[in-house]
CSV table of N, CA and C in Angstrom, one decimal:
chain,number,residue,atom,x,y,z
E,1,UNK,N,7.0,309.0,50.4
E,1,UNK,CA,7.8,307.7,50.7
E,1,UNK,C,8.1,307.1,49.3
E,2,UNK,N,9.2,307.0,48.9
E,2,UNK,CA,9.6,306.2,47.7
E,2,UNK,C,9.6,304.7,47.8
E,3,UNK,N,8.9,304.2,46.9
E,3,UNK,CA,8.7,302.7,46.8
E,3,UNK,C,9.7,302.2,45.7
E,4,UNK,N,10.0,300.9,45.9
E,4,UNK,CA,10.8,300.2,44.9
E,4,UNK,C,10.3,298.7,44.8
E,5,UNK,N,10.4,298.0,43.8
E,5,UNK,CA,10.1,296.6,43.5
E,5,UNK,C,11.5,296.0,44.3
E,6,UNK,N,11.3,295.0,45.1
E,6,UNK,CA,12.4,294.4,45.5
E,6,UNK,C,12.1,293.1,45.4
E,7,UNK,N,13.4,292.2,45.0
E,7,UNK,CA,13.4,290.6,45.0
E,7,UNK,C,14.0,290.1,46.3
E,8,UNK,N,13.2,289.4,47.0
E,8,UNK,CA,13.7,288.7,48.0
E,8,UNK,C,14.0,287.2,47.8
E,9,UNK,N,15.3,286.8,48.2
E,9,UNK,CA,15.5,285.6,48.1
E,9,UNK,C,15.0,284.6,49.1
E,10,UNK,N,14.4,283.4,48.8
E,10,UNK,CA,13.7,282.7,50.0
E,10,UNK,C,14.5,281.2,49.9
E,11,UNK,N,15.2,281.0,51.1
E,11,UNK,CA,15.9,279.8,51.2
E,11,UNK,C,15.4,278.9,52.0
E,12,UNK,N,15.5,277.7,51.9
E,12,UNK,CA,14.9,276.5,52.7
E,12,UNK,C,15.5,276.6,54.0
E,13,UNK,N,14.9,276.5,55.1
E,13,UNK,CA,15.4,276.4,56.5
E,13,UNK,C,16.4,275.0,56.6
E,14,UNK,N,15.8,274.0,56.2
E,14,UNK,CA,16.7,272.8,56.3
E,14,UNK,C,17.4,272.4,55.0
E,15,UNK,N,16.5,272.5,53.9
E,15,UNK,CA,17.0,272.0,52.6
E,15,UNK,C,16.7,270.6,52.3
E,16,UNK,N,15.5,270.1,52.8
E,16,UNK,CA,14.9,268.7,52.3
E,16,UNK,C,14.9,268.6,51.1
E,17,UNK,N,14.8,267.3,50.5
E,17,UNK,CA,14.6,267.1,49.1
E,17,UNK,C,13.3,267.9,48.7
E,18,UNK,N,13.3,268.4,47.3
E,18,UNK,CA,12.2,269.0,46.9
E,18,UNK,C,12.2,270.6,47.3
E,19,UNK,N,13.2,271.2,47.8
E,19,UNK,CA,13.1,272.6,48.3
E,19,UNK,C,14.2,273.3,47.3
E,20,UNK,N,14.2,274.3,47.2
E,20,UNK,CA,15.1,275.2,46.4
E,20,UNK,C,15.1,276.6,46.8
E,21,UNK,N,16.1,277.4,46.3
E,21,UNK,CA,16.0,279.0,46.5
E,21,UNK,C,15.1,279.5,45.4
E,22,UNK,N,14.0,280.3,46.1
E,22,UNK,CA,13.2,280.9,45.2
E,22,UNK,C,13.0,282.5,45.4
E,23,UNK,N,12.4,283.3,44.6
E,23,UNK,CA,12.4,284.7,44.7
E,23,UNK,C,11.0,285.2,44.6
E,24,UNK,N,10.7,286.0,45.6
E,24,UNK,CA,9.5,286.8,45.3
E,24,UNK,C,9.7,288.3,45.4
E,25,UNK,N,8.8,288.8,44.6
E,25,UNK,CA,8.9,290.3,44.3
E,25,UNK,C,8.0,291.2,45.3
E,26,UNK,N,8.4,292.0,45.9
E,26,UNK,CA,7.5,292.9,46.8
E,26,UNK,C,7.8,294.2,46.5
E,27,UNK,N,6.8,295.0,46.6
E,27,UNK,CA,6.8,296.4,46.5
E,27,UNK,C,7.1,297.0,47.9
E,28,UNK,N,8.2,297.6,48.1
E,28,UNK,CA,8.3,298.1,49.4
E,28,UNK,C,9.0,299.5,49.6
E,29,UNK,N,8.7,300.1,50.6
E,29,UNK,CA,9.5,301.5,50.7
E,29,UNK,C,10.8,301.3,51.0
E,30,UNK,N,11.8,302.2,50.5
E,30,UNK,CA,13.2,302.0,50.5
E,30,UNK,C,13.7,302.1,51.9
E,31,UNK,N,13.1,302.5,52.8
E,31,UNK,CA,13.6,302.9,54.3
E,31,UNK,C,13.1,301.9,55.1
E,32,UNK,N,12.6,300.7,54.7
E,32,UNK,CA,11.8,299.6,55.4
E,32,UNK,C,12.9,298.8,56.4
E,33,UNK,N,12.7,298.9,57.6
E,33,UNK,CA,13.4,298.0,58.6
E,33,UNK,C,13.2,296.7,58.8
E,34,UNK,N,14.3,295.9,59.4
E,34,UNK,CA,14.2,294.6,59.3
E,34,UNK,C,12.7,293.9,59.8
E,35,UNK,N,12.3,294.5,60.8
E,35,UNK,CA,11.1,293.8,61.6
E,35,UNK,C,9.8,294.1,60.5
E,36,UNK,N,9.9,295.3,60.0
E,36,UNK,CA,8.7,295.5,58.9
E,36,UNK,C,8.7,294.6,57.8
E,37,UNK,N,10.1,294.4,57.3
E,37,UNK,CA,10.3,293.4,56.1
E,37,UNK,C,9.8,292.1,56.6
E,38,UNK,N,10.0,291.7,57.8
E,38,UNK,CA,9.5,290.3,58.1
E,38,UNK,C,7.9,290.3,58.1
E,39,UNK,N,7.6,291.3,58.5
E,39,UNK,CA,5.9,291.3,58.7
E,39,UNK,C,5.3,291.5,57.2
E,40,UNK,N,5.9,292.2,56.3
E,40,UNK,CA,5.5,292.2,55.0
E,40,UNK,C,5.6,290.9,54.2
E,41,UNK,N,6.7,290.2,54.6
E,41,UNK,CA,6.9,288.8,54.0
E,41,UNK,C,5.8,287.7,54.5
E,42,UNK,N,5.6,287.9,55.8
E,42,UNK,CA,4.6,287.0,56.4
E,42,UNK,C,3.3,287.4,55.9
E,43,UNK,N,2.8,288.5,55.8
E,43,UNK,CA,1.7,288.9,55.0
E,43,UNK,C,1.4,288.3,53.6
E,44,UNK,N,2.6,288.6,52.8
E,44,UNK,CA,2.5,287.8,51.5
E,44,UNK,C,2.2,286.5,51.4
E,45,UNK,N,3.0,285.8,52.3
E,45,UNK,CA,2.8,284.2,52.4
E,45,UNK,C,1.4,284.0,52.8
E,46,UNK,N,1.0,284.7,53.7
E,46,UNK,CA,-0.3,284.4,54.3
E,46,UNK,C,-1.4,284.6,53.1
E,47,UNK,N,-1.4,285.6,52.5
E,47,UNK,CA,-2.3,285.9,51.3
E,47,UNK,C,-2.1,284.8,50.2
E,48,UNK,N,-1.1,284.1,50.1
E,48,UNK,CA,-0.7,282.9,49.2
E,48,UNK,C,-1.0,281.7,49.9
E,49,UNK,N,-1.8,281.6,51.1
E,49,UNK,CA,-2.2,280.3,51.8
E,49,UNK,C,-1.2,279.5,52.5
E,50,UNK,N,-0.1,280.3,52.9
E,50,UNK,CA,1.1,279.8,53.6
E,50,UNK,C,1.3,280.5,54.6
E,51,UNK,N,0.5,280.7,55.7
E,51,UNK,CA,0.9,281.6,56.9
E,51,UNK,C,1.8,281.4,57.8
E,52,UNK,N,2.4,280.0,57.6
E,52,UNK,CA,3.7,279.7,58.6
E,52,UNK,C,4.9,279.5,57.8
E,53,UNK,N,4.8,280.1,56.6
E,53,UNK,CA,6.1,279.8,55.8
E,53,UNK,C,7.4,280.5,56.3
E,54,UNK,N,7.2,281.5,56.6
E,54,UNK,CA,8.4,282.5,57.0
E,54,UNK,C,9.0,282.0,58.3
E,55,UNK,N,10.3,281.6,58.3
E,55,UNK,CA,10.9,281.3,59.8
E,55,UNK,C,11.5,282.5,60.2
E,56,UNK,N,12.3,283.1,59.4
E,56,UNK,CA,13.1,284.4,59.7
E,56,UNK,C,13.6,285.2,58.6
E,57,UNK,N,14.2,286.5,58.7
E,57,UNK,CA,15.0,287.0,57.6
E,57,UNK,C,16.5,287.2,58.2
E,58,UNK,N,17.3,287.2,57.2
E,58,UNK,CA,18.7,287.6,57.5
E,58,UNK,C,19.3,288.4,56.3
E,59,UNK,N,20.5,288.8,56.4
E,59,UNK,CA,21.1,289.6,55.4
E,59,UNK,C,22.5,289.1,55.4
E,60,UNK,N,23.0,289.2,54.0
E,60,UNK,CA,24.4,288.8,53.6
E,60,UNK,C,24.9,289.7,52.6
E,61,UNK,N,25.9,289.5,52.0
E,61,UNK,CA,26.4,290.6,51.1
E,61,UNK,C,25.6,290.9,49.8
E,62,UNK,N,24.7,289.9,49.6
E,62,UNK,CA,23.7,290.0,48.4
E,62,UNK,C,22.4,290.8,48.9
E,63,UNK,N,22.3,291.2,50.1
E,63,UNK,CA,21.1,291.8,50.5
E,63,UNK,C,20.3,290.8,51.5
E,64,UNK,N,19.0,291.2,51.8
E,64,UNK,CA,18.1,290.4,52.5
E,64,UNK,C,17.7,289.1,51.9
E,65,UNK,N,17.6,288.1,52.8
E,65,UNK,CA,16.9,286.9,52.2
E,65,UNK,C,16.1,286.2,53.4
E,66,UNK,N,15.0,285.7,53.0
E,66,UNK,CA,14.0,285.0,53.8
E,66,UNK,C,14.5,283.6,54.1
E,67,UNK,N,14.4,283.0,55.3
E,67,UNK,CA,14.4,281.8,55.6
E,67,UNK,C,13.0,281.2,55.7
E,68,UNK,N,12.7,280.0,54.7
E,68,UNK,CA,11.4,279.4,54.8
E,68,UNK,C,11.5,278.1,55.4
E,69,UNK,N,10.4,277.8,55.9
E,69,UNK,CA,10.1,276.5,56.5
E,69,UNK,C,10.0,275.4,55.4
E,70,UNK,N,10.5,274.5,55.3
E,70,UNK,CA,10.5,273.4,54.2
E,70,UNK,C,9.1,273.0,54.0
E,71,UNK,N,8.2,273.0,54.8
E,71,UNK,CA,6.8,272.4,54.5
E,71,UNK,C,6.2,273.4,53.7
E,72,UNK,N,6.6,274.6,53.6
E,72,UNK,CA,5.9,275.6,52.5
E,72,UNK,C,6.3,275.3,50.9
E,73,UNK,N,7.2,274.3,50.8
E,73,UNK,CA,7.6,274.0,49.5
E,73,UNK,C,6.7,273.0,48.8
E,74,UNK,N,5.8,272.5,49.5
E,74,UNK,CA,4.7,271.6,49.1
E,74,UNK,C,3.7,272.2,48.0
E,75,UNK,N,3.7,273.6,48.0
E,75,UNK,CA,2.8,274.5,47.4
E,75,UNK,C,3.6,275.4,46.5
E,76,UNK,N,3.1,275.8,45.2
E,76,UNK,CA,3.8,276.6,44.4
E,76,UNK,C,3.8,278.1,44.9
E,77,UNK,N,4.8,278.7,44.7
E,77,UNK,CA,4.8,280.2,45.2
E,77,UNK,C,6.3,280.6,44.5
E,78,UNK,N,6.5,281.8,44.4
E,78,UNK,CA,7.8,282.3,43.9
E,78,UNK,C,8.4,281.9,42.6
E,79,UNK,N,9.4,282.3,42.3
E,79,UNK,CA,10.2,281.9,41.0
E,79,UNK,C,11.5,281.3,41.4
E,80,UNK,N,11.8,280.0,41.1
E,80,UNK,CA,13.1,279.5,41.2
E,80,UNK,C,14.1,280.2,40.9
E,81,UNK,N,15.3,280.4,41.7
E,81,UNK,CA,16.4,281.2,41.3
E,81,UNK,C,17.3,280.2,40.5
E,82,UNK,N,17.6,280.7,39.4
E,82,UNK,CA,18.4,279.8,38.4
E,82,UNK,C,19.6,280.1,38.5
């Protein structure tokens, strides 16, 4: 199984003040399915102390992105998308 580093955009669910688009880097198999990606993201956030952070995932022309509950932005994680 070939693995690759993948950057996942994380967008706030509602966009309240203090939220922003951030990036998390994951080491994933290339043939990962949507449901498995959601589980990997939830595990990543759980390991970073934010077990309820991921609301859902979706895809657009730029690839997959995670929809993050705004409450998760009260703690530092990921890198801001500039």
